[in-house]
XYZ file of C-alpha atoms in Angstrom:
716
model
C 127.767 145.458 95.499
C 127.439 141.659 95.560
C 125.913 141.934 99.015
C 123.402 144.624 97.955
C 122.435 142.669 94.869
C 121.609 139.568 96.902
C 120.023 140.949 100.071
C 116.278 141.560 100.368
C 114.881 144.736 101.921
C 113.705 142.841 105.010
C 117.117 141.293 105.604
C 118.852 144.600 104.886
C 116.766 146.273 107.593
C 117.523 143.415 110.024
C 121.259 143.605 109.280
C 121.318 147.377 109.736
C 119.343 147.134 112.985
C 121.698 144.452 114.363
C 124.749 146.487 113.364
C 123.333 149.629 114.980
C 122.519 147.696 118.169
C 126.091 146.379 118.318
C 127.513 149.864 117.711
C 125.259 151.318 120.399
C 126.304 148.697 122.948
C 129.965 149.251 122.098
C 129.457 153.016 122.386
C 128.033 152.562 125.892
C 131.079 150.535 126.864
C 133.372 153.212 125.452
C 131.624 156.409 126.546
C 130.117 155.362 129.892
C 132.399 152.605 131.146
C 135.677 153.929 129.855
C 136.833 151.340 127.309
C 139.929 152.463 125.412
C 139.089 152.787 121.695
C 142.711 152.566 120.535
C 143.269 149.447 122.649
C 140.110 147.842 121.236
C 141.336 148.548 117.697
C 144.748 147.123 118.567
C 143.110 143.920 119.807
C 141.073 143.610 116.598
C 144.271 144.108 114.592
C 146.023 141.457 116.696
C 143.207 138.971 116.087
C 143.339 139.606 112.347
C 147.122 139.496 111.888
C 148.059 136.867 114.479
C 144.995 134.630 114.415
C 142.456 134.953 111.608
C 144.683 135.409 108.547
C 147.207 132.687 109.537
C 144.290 130.421 110.439
C 142.620 131.068 107.093
C 145.900 130.298 105.339
C 146.038 126.922 107.090
C 142.536 125.807 106.113
C 142.934 127.009 102.512
C 146.317 125.316 102.075
C 144.756 122.079 103.361
C 142.054 122.331 100.732
C 139.153 122.840 103.149
C 136.480 124.515 101.059
C 132.982 125.346 102.241
C 130.083 127.479 101.023
C 129.480 128.715 104.574
C 131.295 131.860 105.625
C 130.616 130.974 109.268
C 132.635 127.772 108.857
C 135.506 129.663 107.276
C 135.544 132.107 110.189
C 135.196 129.438 112.882
C 137.865 127.126 111.468
C 140.179 130.097 110.838
C 139.722 131.279 114.426
C 140.656 127.966 116.029
C 143.384 127.116 113.500
C 145.039 130.468 114.187
C 144.446 130.086 117.919
C 146.138 126.692 117.929
C 149.035 128.073 115.887
C 149.626 130.818 118.456
C 149.561 128.330 121.332
C 152.108 126.167 119.504
C 154.384 129.135 118.807
C 154.056 130.222 122.444
C 155.480 126.941 123.713
C 158.153 126.778 120.993
C 159.287 130.304 121.840
C 159.337 129.439 125.528
C 161.279 126.221 124.917
C 163.899 128.004 122.810
C 163.902 131.153 124.946
C 163.203 133.118 121.785
C 160.290 135.488 122.265
C 160.908 137.044 118.865
C 159.584 133.843 117.252
C 156.229 134.364 118.937
C 156.223 138.050 118.064
C 157.060 137.487 114.406
C 155.184 134.269 113.593
C 151.709 135.720 113.066
C 152.665 138.735 110.933
C 155.183 136.684 108.927
C 152.649 133.964 108.115
C 150.013 136.570 107.276
C 152.355 138.389 104.893
C 153.548 135.167 103.259
C 149.968 134.012 102.735
C 148.878 137.303 101.210
C 151.849 137.278 98.828
C 151.240 133.628 97.918
C 147.504 134.136 97.451
C 148.071 137.163 95.221
C 150.637 135.471 92.988
C 148.750 132.155 92.898
C 145.511 133.886 91.990
C 147.172 135.754 89.152
C 148.699 132.541 87.839
C 145.436 130.628 88.283
C 147.002 127.960 90.518
C 144.900 128.871 93.569
C 141.321 127.689 93.337
C 138.895 130.425 94.410
C 137.011 129.792 97.628
C 133.519 128.458 96.987
C 131.878 130.871 99.405
C 130.991 134.396 98.409
C 131.298 136.757 101.343
C 128.664 139.066 99.904
C 126.240 136.221 99.244
C 126.876 134.609 102.627
C 126.282 137.860 104.503
C 123.167 138.483 102.450
C 121.831 135.100 103.511
C 122.040 135.862 107.237
C 118.444 135.563 108.486
C 116.597 137.818 110.905
C 116.777 135.044 113.539
C 120.570 135.108 113.491
C 120.604 138.903 113.845
C 118.464 138.604 116.985
C 120.706 135.804 118.267
C 123.814 137.920 117.699
C 122.395 140.947 119.508
C 121.294 138.857 122.529
C 124.682 137.137 122.829
C 126.552 140.447 122.679
C 124.195 142.068 125.187
C 124.658 139.328 127.773
C 128.391 139.104 127.196
C 128.756 142.834 127.821
C 126.453 142.870 130.835
C 128.622 140.389 132.694
C 131.932 142.016 131.806
C 132.293 145.546 130.460
C 129.069 146.825 131.971
C 130.011 145.659 135.457
C 133.627 146.725 135.182
C 132.957 150.300 136.159
C 135.350 153.155 135.670
C 136.514 154.433 139.098
C 135.104 157.906 138.443
C 131.672 156.411 137.630
C 131.086 154.290 140.704
C 132.069 154.437 144.333
C 133.457 150.951 143.917
C 134.345 148.628 141.081
C 132.514 145.316 140.959
C 134.856 142.347 140.827
C 134.306 138.986 139.210
C 136.424 136.399 141.055
C 136.862 134.129 138.054
C 137.860 137.016 135.820
C 140.358 138.248 138.405
C 141.912 134.802 138.612
C 142.258 134.648 134.845
C 143.827 138.105 134.789
C 146.577 136.760 137.009
C 147.052 133.776 134.707
C 147.296 136.032 131.660
C 149.867 138.286 133.304
C 151.919 135.316 134.446
C 151.855 133.667 131.027
C 152.914 136.922 129.409
C 156.274 136.385 131.107
C 156.891 132.671 131.100
C 155.530 129.156 131.468
C 154.954 127.129 133.645
C 152.829 128.912 136.243
C 154.537 128.618 139.580
C 152.846 129.213 142.897
C 155.005 131.871 144.558
C 154.636 130.546 148.095
C 155.487 126.905 147.333
C 158.712 126.362 145.467
C 158.401 123.582 142.901
C 154.603 123.495 142.908
C 152.907 124.593 139.717
C 149.434 125.685 138.803
C 147.595 123.028 136.842
C 144.902 124.672 134.769
C 143.272 124.972 131.358
C 145.333 127.903 130.055
C 145.105 127.991 126.252
C 142.698 130.937 126.354
C 145.047 132.800 128.666
C 147.992 131.903 126.417
C 146.274 133.676 123.523
C 145.488 136.746 125.628
C 149.018 136.834 127.024
C 150.554 137.577 123.615
C 149.230 141.163 123.273
C 150.054 141.703 126.961
C 153.642 140.689 126.299
C 154.292 142.510 123.054
C 151.808 145.401 122.900
C 151.724 146.434 126.555
C 147.999 145.746 126.776
C 146.469 145.089 130.182
C 144.985 141.745 131.211
C 141.939 143.302 132.849
C 141.130 145.280 129.704
C 141.564 142.232 127.495
C 139.240 140.026 129.531
C 136.614 142.592 130.448
C 136.566 144.923 127.445
C 137.886 142.856 124.524
C 136.671 139.488 125.796
C 132.938 140.110 125.228
C 133.523 140.766 121.536
C 135.715 137.695 121.069
C 133.159 135.619 122.995
C 130.347 136.880 120.772
C 132.356 136.250 117.607
C 133.294 132.719 118.694
C 129.781 131.763 119.784
C 127.986 133.214 116.767
C 130.309 131.846 114.088
C 130.863 128.438 115.690
C 127.250 127.723 116.550
C 125.944 128.929 113.179
C 128.565 126.825 111.395
C 127.720 123.817 113.570
C 124.062 123.854 112.546
C 124.658 124.945 108.953
C 127.127 122.129 108.334
C 125.479 119.310 110.259
C 121.722 119.744 109.840
C 119.755 118.693 106.780
C 118.444 122.218 106.318
C 121.336 124.699 106.659
C 118.995 127.578 105.854
C 117.530 127.056 109.324
C 120.871 127.548 111.099
C 119.906 131.031 112.286
C 116.643 129.953 113.878
C 118.378 126.931 115.405
C 120.924 129.231 117.079
C 118.195 131.521 118.373
C 116.161 128.610 119.732
C 119.160 127.302 121.679
C 119.567 130.749 123.198
C 115.881 131.091 124.066
C 115.857 127.594 125.585
C 118.270 128.984 128.212
C 119.216 125.418 129.106
C 120.888 123.494 131.937
C 120.619 123.381 135.709
C 118.730 126.363 137.097
C 120.749 127.880 139.930
C 117.717 130.003 140.708
C 114.311 130.253 139.162
C 115.365 132.474 136.286
C 119.015 131.771 135.466
C 120.893 128.678 134.264
C 124.487 127.782 134.993
C 125.190 126.933 131.354
C 123.995 130.359 130.296
C 126.391 131.899 132.807
C 129.303 129.659 131.830
C 128.875 129.851 128.067
C 127.438 133.228 127.180
C 129.065 135.293 129.910
C 132.135 133.070 129.464
C 133.125 132.530 133.064
C 136.131 130.211 133.179
C 136.337 130.491 129.348
C 134.117 127.420 128.991
C 132.286 129.134 126.139
C 135.435 128.871 124.039
C 135.708 125.216 125.011
C 132.197 124.351 123.809
C 132.530 126.353 120.603
C 135.943 124.903 119.732
C 134.445 121.437 120.266
C 131.715 122.335 117.770
C 134.401 123.447 115.333
C 136.183 120.122 115.909
C 133.084 118.184 114.785
C 132.738 120.414 111.711
C 136.408 119.842 110.875
C 135.831 116.102 111.344
C 133.181 116.289 108.611
C 135.721 117.794 106.207
C 138.334 115.281 107.319
C 135.986 112.482 106.215
C 135.343 114.266 102.927
C 139.083 114.233 102.280
C 139.279 110.638 103.515
C 136.557 109.505 101.073
C 138.062 111.543 98.236
C 141.365 109.711 98.749
C 139.621 106.348 98.523
C 139.715 105.576 102.228
C 143.320 106.660 102.783
C 144.297 108.906 105.690
C 144.887 112.602 104.773
C 148.078 113.273 106.799
C 148.076 117.078 106.906
C 144.412 117.323 107.847
C 144.936 114.634 110.498
C 147.550 116.882 112.074
C 145.064 119.764 112.078
C 142.341 117.536 113.554
C 144.748 116.507 116.317
C 145.633 120.161 116.908
C 141.938 121.000 117.288
C 141.479 118.239 119.866
C 144.536 119.492 121.747
C 143.185 123.042 121.649
C 139.818 121.962 123.040
C 141.631 120.066 125.814
C 143.835 123.035 126.666
C 140.873 125.417 126.777
C 138.733 123.098 128.913
C 140.182 119.691 129.784
C 136.890 117.865 130.478
C 135.648 118.696 126.995
C 138.764 117.181 125.461
C 138.182 114.040 127.526
C 134.616 113.833 126.215
C 135.656 114.226 122.564
C 138.510 111.729 122.550
C 136.428 109.168 124.462
C 133.499 109.688 122.096
C 135.815 109.269 119.091
C 137.056 105.907 120.346
C 133.521 104.795 121.220
C 132.265 105.758 117.775
C 135.197 103.937 116.214
C 134.619 100.721 118.166
C 130.912 100.777 117.336
C 131.783 101.304 113.680
C 134.096 98.301 113.748
C 131.442 96.156 115.417
C 128.912 97.146 112.750
C 131.586 96.758 110.048
C 130.982 100.339 108.981
C 134.485 101.710 109.633
C 137.878 100.784 108.254
C 140.609 99.761 110.647
C 142.952 102.466 109.358
C 140.806 105.003 111.288
C 142.859 103.939 114.264
C 145.587 106.247 112.913
C 143.714 109.520 113.606
C 142.406 108.005 116.851
C 145.959 107.319 118.050
C 147.145 110.708 116.790
C 144.454 112.560 118.710
C 144.976 110.392 121.788
C 148.673 111.245 121.771
C 147.823 114.938 121.402
C 145.402 114.798 124.303
C 147.919 112.997 126.523
C 150.580 115.603 125.719
C 148.262 118.421 126.767
C 147.002 116.604 129.829
C 150.435 115.603 131.100
C 152.300 118.825 130.351
C 149.571 121.386 131.083
C 146.678 119.950 133.073
C 148.029 117.238 135.329
C 151.791 116.816 135.349
C 153.335 115.131 138.374
C 154.160 117.517 141.179
C 151.714 120.177 140.067
C 149.059 121.530 142.341
C 145.566 120.637 141.228
C 142.255 121.367 142.895
C 140.120 118.248 143.094
C 136.769 117.373 144.527
C 135.944 114.888 147.267
C 136.294 111.147 147.247
C 132.749 110.191 146.290
C 132.544 108.186 143.078
C 129.148 109.449 141.954
C 128.845 113.239 141.720
C 125.098 113.388 141.137
C 124.503 114.928 144.545
C 127.093 117.664 143.992
C 125.722 118.483 140.566
C 122.146 118.815 141.753
C 123.151 120.807 144.845
C 123.331 123.929 142.700
C 119.671 123.543 141.729
C 117.256 125.722 143.640
C 114.592 123.003 143.538
C 116.591 120.134 145.057
C 116.282 120.851 148.781
C 112.512 121.478 148.939
C 111.828 118.558 146.612
C 113.991 116.218 148.687
C 112.214 117.262 151.877
C 108.825 116.773 150.244
C 109.768 113.284 148.991
C 111.075 112.321 152.423
C 107.875 113.548 154.047
C 105.919 111.402 151.590
C 108.027 108.348 152.638
C 109.297 107.807 149.099
C 112.077 105.149 149.141
C 115.609 106.398 148.599
C 116.127 104.747 145.164
C 112.836 106.214 143.953
C 113.853 109.652 145.254
C 117.035 109.501 143.214
C 115.121 108.558 140.072
C 112.682 111.426 140.597
C 115.536 113.888 141.150
C 117.204 112.593 137.991
C 113.978 113.073 136.024
C 113.577 116.652 137.264
C 117.252 117.264 136.580
C 116.765 116.182 132.972
C 113.845 118.588 132.606
C 116.006 121.512 133.705
C 118.979 120.098 131.807
C 117.390 119.932 128.355
C 114.350 122.207 128.839
C 112.593 122.545 125.467
C 114.727 119.784 123.911
C 113.984 117.052 126.436
C 111.324 115.121 124.502
C 112.557 115.523 120.891
C 116.080 114.710 122.047
C 115.045 111.592 123.987
C 112.919 110.240 121.149
C 115.505 111.189 118.539
C 118.337 109.558 120.471
C 116.496 106.260 120.910
C 115.309 106.304 117.305
C 118.826 106.927 116.002
C 120.217 104.139 118.153
C 117.656 101.752 116.667
C 118.084 102.686 112.990
C 121.889 102.670 113.185
C 122.177 99.372 115.058
C 119.688 97.732 112.671
C 121.584 99.241 109.714
C 118.472 100.957 108.424
C 120.554 104.095 108.213
C 124.111 104.681 107.009
C 126.813 104.946 109.659
C 127.996 108.566 109.370
C 130.965 108.874 111.720
C 130.833 112.623 112.353
C 127.126 112.368 113.185
C 127.423 109.318 115.422
C 130.173 111.056 117.406
C 127.606 113.706 118.402
C 125.445 110.986 119.979
C 128.512 109.417 121.582
C 129.646 112.777 122.974
C 126.315 113.291 124.677
C 126.455 109.870 126.295
C 130.081 110.223 127.401
C 129.661 113.772 128.689
C 126.460 113.076 130.567
C 127.900 109.946 132.193
C 131.234 111.556 133.022
C 129.470 114.482 134.657
C 128.103 112.109 137.304
C 131.122 109.840 137.754
C 134.317 111.842 137.183
C 135.493 114.306 139.802
C 136.706 117.820 139.185
C 136.998 120.679 141.627
C 133.826 122.190 142.995
C 131.115 121.920 140.394
C 133.625 121.729 137.553
C 132.397 118.284 136.548
C 129.634 120.358 134.955
C 132.069 120.965 132.096
C 131.714 117.340 131.048
C 127.999 117.909 130.648
C 128.241 121.195 128.755
C 129.119 119.417 125.522
C 126.190 117.074 126.081
C 123.933 120.047 126.564
C 124.942 121.924 123.425
C 125.093 118.808 121.245
C 121.602 117.691 122.330
C 119.737 120.347 120.275
C 121.411 119.075 117.102
C 120.095 115.566 117.826
C 116.617 117.023 118.420
C 116.789 118.969 115.143
C 117.823 115.850 113.218
C 114.802 114.014 114.565
C 112.399 116.877 113.854
C 113.771 117.320 110.321
C 113.045 113.635 109.670
C 109.676 113.508 111.435
C 107.970 116.757 110.413
C 107.859 115.926 106.676
C 106.239 112.564 107.528
C 103.608 114.330 109.606
C 102.843 116.948 106.948
C 102.670 114.345 104.148
C 100.271 112.112 106.085
C 102.750 109.250 106.595
C 102.470 109.731 110.362
C 98.884 109.231 111.509
C 96.769 108.064 114.445
C 98.274 107.726 117.884
C 101.828 108.343 116.645
C 100.797 111.648 115.112
C 98.927 112.606 118.283
C 101.907 111.828 120.494
C 104.227 113.718 118.164
C 101.976 116.804 118.246
C 101.773 116.580 122.033
C 105.565 116.452 122.194
C 105.815 119.562 120.011
C 103.256 121.320 122.205
C 105.130 120.542 125.414
C 108.412 121.647 123.836
C 106.801 124.896 122.701
C 105.480 125.597 126.202
C 108.935 124.937 127.673
C 110.433 127.301 125.118
C 107.978 130.043 126.072
C 108.807 129.534 129.753
C 112.579 129.634 129.248
C 112.280 132.674 126.966
C 110.434 134.516 129.735
C 113.153 133.481 132.179
C 115.760 134.823 129.769
C 113.996 138.175 129.675
C 113.668 138.223 133.475
C 117.377 137.479 133.771
C 118.178 140.395 131.480
C 115.905 142.688 133.465
C 117.640 141.717 136.713
C 121.146 142.117 135.286
C 120.725 145.619 133.878
C 120.070 147.455 137.185
C 123.026 145.693 138.779
C 125.258 146.698 135.907
C 124.418 150.397 135.817
C 123.768 151.219 139.469
C 126.224 151.904 142.247
C 127.240 149.024 144.464
C 125.601 148.912 147.871
C 128.710 148.765 150.016
C 126.674 148.259 153.184
C 126.129 144.622 152.242
C 128.971 142.347 153.307
C 129.015 140.428 150.009
C 129.388 143.606 147.978
C 132.029 144.881 150.364
C 134.231 141.882 149.591
C 133.492 141.803 145.856
C 134.238 145.440 145.106
C 137.179 147.783 145.071
C 137.085 151.394 146.214
C 138.429 154.296 144.189
C 141.347 154.552 146.584
C 142.213 150.885 146.084
C 142.020 151.320 142.336
C 144.327 154.333 142.450
C 146.809 152.282 144.469
C 146.736 149.534 141.830
C 147.456 152.128 139.160
C 150.368 153.390 141.249
C 151.774 149.860 141.476
C 151.464 149.414 137.734
C 153.203 152.711 136.998
C 155.911 152.610 139.657
C 156.986 149.006 140.211
C 158.798 146.496 137.974
C 156.644 144.242 135.794
C 157.939 141.141 137.562
C 157.356 142.464 141.078
C 155.845 139.971 143.504
C 153.165 141.426 145.747
C 151.970 140.305 149.144
C 148.469 141.371 150.114
C 146.076 140.753 152.967
C 143.027 141.139 150.755
C 141.378 137.872 149.770
C 138.357 137.552 147.590
C 135.158 136.277 149.223
C 134.708 136.866 152.946
C 136.094 138.642 155.990
C 139.397 137.235 157.320
C 137.732 135.869 160.441
C 135.526 133.697 158.221
C 138.346 132.091 156.264
C 138.141 128.325 156.098
C 141.581 126.939 155.422
C 140.176 123.565 154.367
C 137.925 125.143 151.736
C 139.640 126.827 148.812
C 136.390 128.548 147.798
C 136.376 130.535 151.046
C 139.807 132.090 150.483
C 140.137 131.927 146.758
C 143.017 134.242 145.931
C 144.433 137.692 146.377
C 143.099 140.458 144.172
C 145.569 143.276 144.098
C 148.180 141.576 141.950
C 145.632 140.792 139.262
C 144.286 144.336 139.148
C 147.713 145.947 139.151
C 148.811 143.691 136.272
C 151.588 142.051 138.261
C 152.191 138.568 137.005
C 153.730 136.442 139.757
C 151.040 136.376 142.362
C 148.510 133.889 141.042
C 147.398 131.613 143.830
C 148.971 132.832 147.011
C 146.025 131.587 149.027
C 146.429 128.058 147.714
C 143.551 128.284 145.261
C 145.266 125.750 143.013
C 145.691 123.224 145.812
C 143.443 120.220 146.201
C 140.938 119.939 149.028
C 143.083 117.296 150.713
C 146.060 119.676 150.707
C 144.537 122.231 153.054
C 147.409 121.955 155.570
C 149.694 123.442 152.924
C 147.248 126.303 152.447
C 147.157 126.808 156.205
C 150.936 127.162 156.297
C 150.761 129.653 153.436
C 148.194 131.769 155.260
C 150.219 131.639 158.489
C 153.310 132.699 156.593
C 151.416 135.522 154.943
C 150.157 136.788 158.299
C 153.734 137.048 159.526
C 154.241 139.719 156.877
C 151.498 141.836 158.471
C 152.410 141.395 162.126
C 153.704 144.722 163.532
C 155.250 142.781 166.391
C 157.278 140.568 164.043
C 160.668 142.250 163.775
C 161.742 139.562 161.277
C 158.980 140.316 158.752
C 161.526 141.780 156.346
C 163.494 138.523 156.439
C 160.273 136.563 155.849
C 159.417 138.729 152.851
C 162.867 138.353 151.325
C 162.755 134.600 151.923
C 159.509 134.440 149.930
C 160.873 136.694 147.190
C 158.350 139.447 147.926
C 159.086 142.922 146.612
C 156.081 144.910 147.900
C 153.628 144.425 150.767
C 150.146 145.866 150.195
C 148.106 146.599 153.315
C 144.361 147.116 152.976
C 143.002 149.564 155.543
C 139.424 148.861 154.387
C 139.465 145.404 155.932
C 142.133 145.311 158.623
C 142.992 147.651 161.456
C 146.769 147.168 161.329
C 149.095 149.912 162.572
C 151.994 151.106 160.473
C 154.433 148.430 159.310
C 157.248 150.947 158.700
C 160.649 149.580 159.683
C 161.972 146.024 160.149
C 162.811 145.798 156.459
C 159.791 147.753 155.153
C 159.780 151.245 153.621
C 156.452 153.050 153.158
C 156.326 154.125 149.507
C 152.620 154.874 148.941
C 149.618 155.724 151.098
C 146.011 156.805 150.662
C 142.814 156.470 152.688
C 142.419 152.721 152.005
C 145.894 151.433 151.114
C 149.451 151.444 152.373
C 152.225 149.989 150.202
C 155.631 149.044 151.585
C 158.763 148.230 149.619
C 160.831 145.387 151.019
C 164.383 146.645 151.545
C 167.454 144.603 150.728
C 169.072 142.782 153.633
C 172.100 145.016 153.421
């Protein structure tokens, strides 16, 4: 009733329309694409009991109180997420899985009992937000934002993950398949070991997969279903709550948070891989490589930092210990979800701190949280991302990565050729490319961000404005992320992840500037040439926003036919990125008839035909698919996907060894399989014309038109 008493008719219609759109999209996923309703409900229950309620208990017990429901949801999500990651490693260390299974429900029950008794006794202060009032305040702009996010998230996951009886072949996403293997592996144990190389471990950002691995381990859920059917809803929830909270908490006008979120979406920012689609849109909204969770958890970190400083000021400049632990946990979570984003945040924190000391605007005891977070980051980096002896995929040796970053832009090659033809000097060409890059990088925010950044630098350094730590860190994060993107090396184009925080923090800086400048323009304080330039800037930004909005619509129009139509298997690319019905049936057979810890060998790589493999390029033979889609956990990177570029000879040996398993003339193939610990050999008849492998240690146990599966017999 509180909600109905506070909501206007216009907002009520918008809320109903958004809810109906979400229900309709979910119904399509369920009825057309075969999503399991009971499994979806089980995942929602898991998120509530294991994540949201324990996370809410943490923020309430620490005294974090906010009028924004979005902040409550965002901080609860990442607090509970971090708690589950911690319990995962504790349970693994103690070899006590029951601790992980019981922690979430036990904490949830204890909190509910405590909250009930404390409320009755009056010792628990009521939360300042009213759920009914907060929901009633959701603007039309946020409803549109929510529907767009959900639509794109589903289009790139559930709506391309076709049921075998719907399509002749199932479209595969290579990144999703890789993460499925990680989830299945983590559901059994940590660390992730490469099966072909004893003692070499996969070095990766795995905290998203750790969370997903819990329902796989205890509720017999499937990794592919979690990522492709449940994932879009978790992605939408994380993006919508975190981004809304970010703008509601950190802008001067929180009532504009909905329109700010929508404008970021319509700006469709970052490097344009082709004329209508951006890489950031792909990485964040469709959540490839889980970078969306990384950006949103970083936003939640900044919001938590605001409340940390509230507690710090309330205590008279003394460190709040418990909240410092939570702040450190958030930084660790960001680092474990996407390492580069953790690097950006901790570096920006130290930079903001040093600048504050120089300006005499920060106390020296702030070094305590800085050291705490630094220690947390190092722990994650050393034990998860880059421990000695672990395989890690790195880029080349070049110091500056500007060329690699811009290589993904459709405009670079023709522009470079045109500049060369015009005899433009090399340094000038680089500056021009950088300028064009910035246009595609910040799109509608380029001018207000640039002016706002320079203006803020001036007013802060001249002390014409108070030094607000959690605001200055946003500026510092942009600078660190943007610089690191060009100078620090990660595999492939992964240095982009440094710049993603810059990209999604830049709109906030633009909004701060516009919120300060627009009142001066409307009141007549800004006149003459300054007013003219400001209006011109707004006009250019508006035109860019119109352009990017059209590109967003074009992108949607191009994605829908690909999602609902059958795959054209005559094209080589589609041949190697799809699975036939027969292959799918074989994967189901493996899942139903082999042990959960079975190690599979397969001759099916993602990407290209075997004759086109490039052993010195991990992107050309990324990984095997069958293990991921049969929910078998061991086989993660059999093709050496986790190896660095310089380690290609190791990958070559792995491929040679794998081919021995499929050589009919190799009478010792059974010995080779047993030496590698392989339980089943999967032969793809779609891609290789290999005669029967029966005998020499192999027993044929399954066969259809596209697949033969052999069990490796014991030596006896």
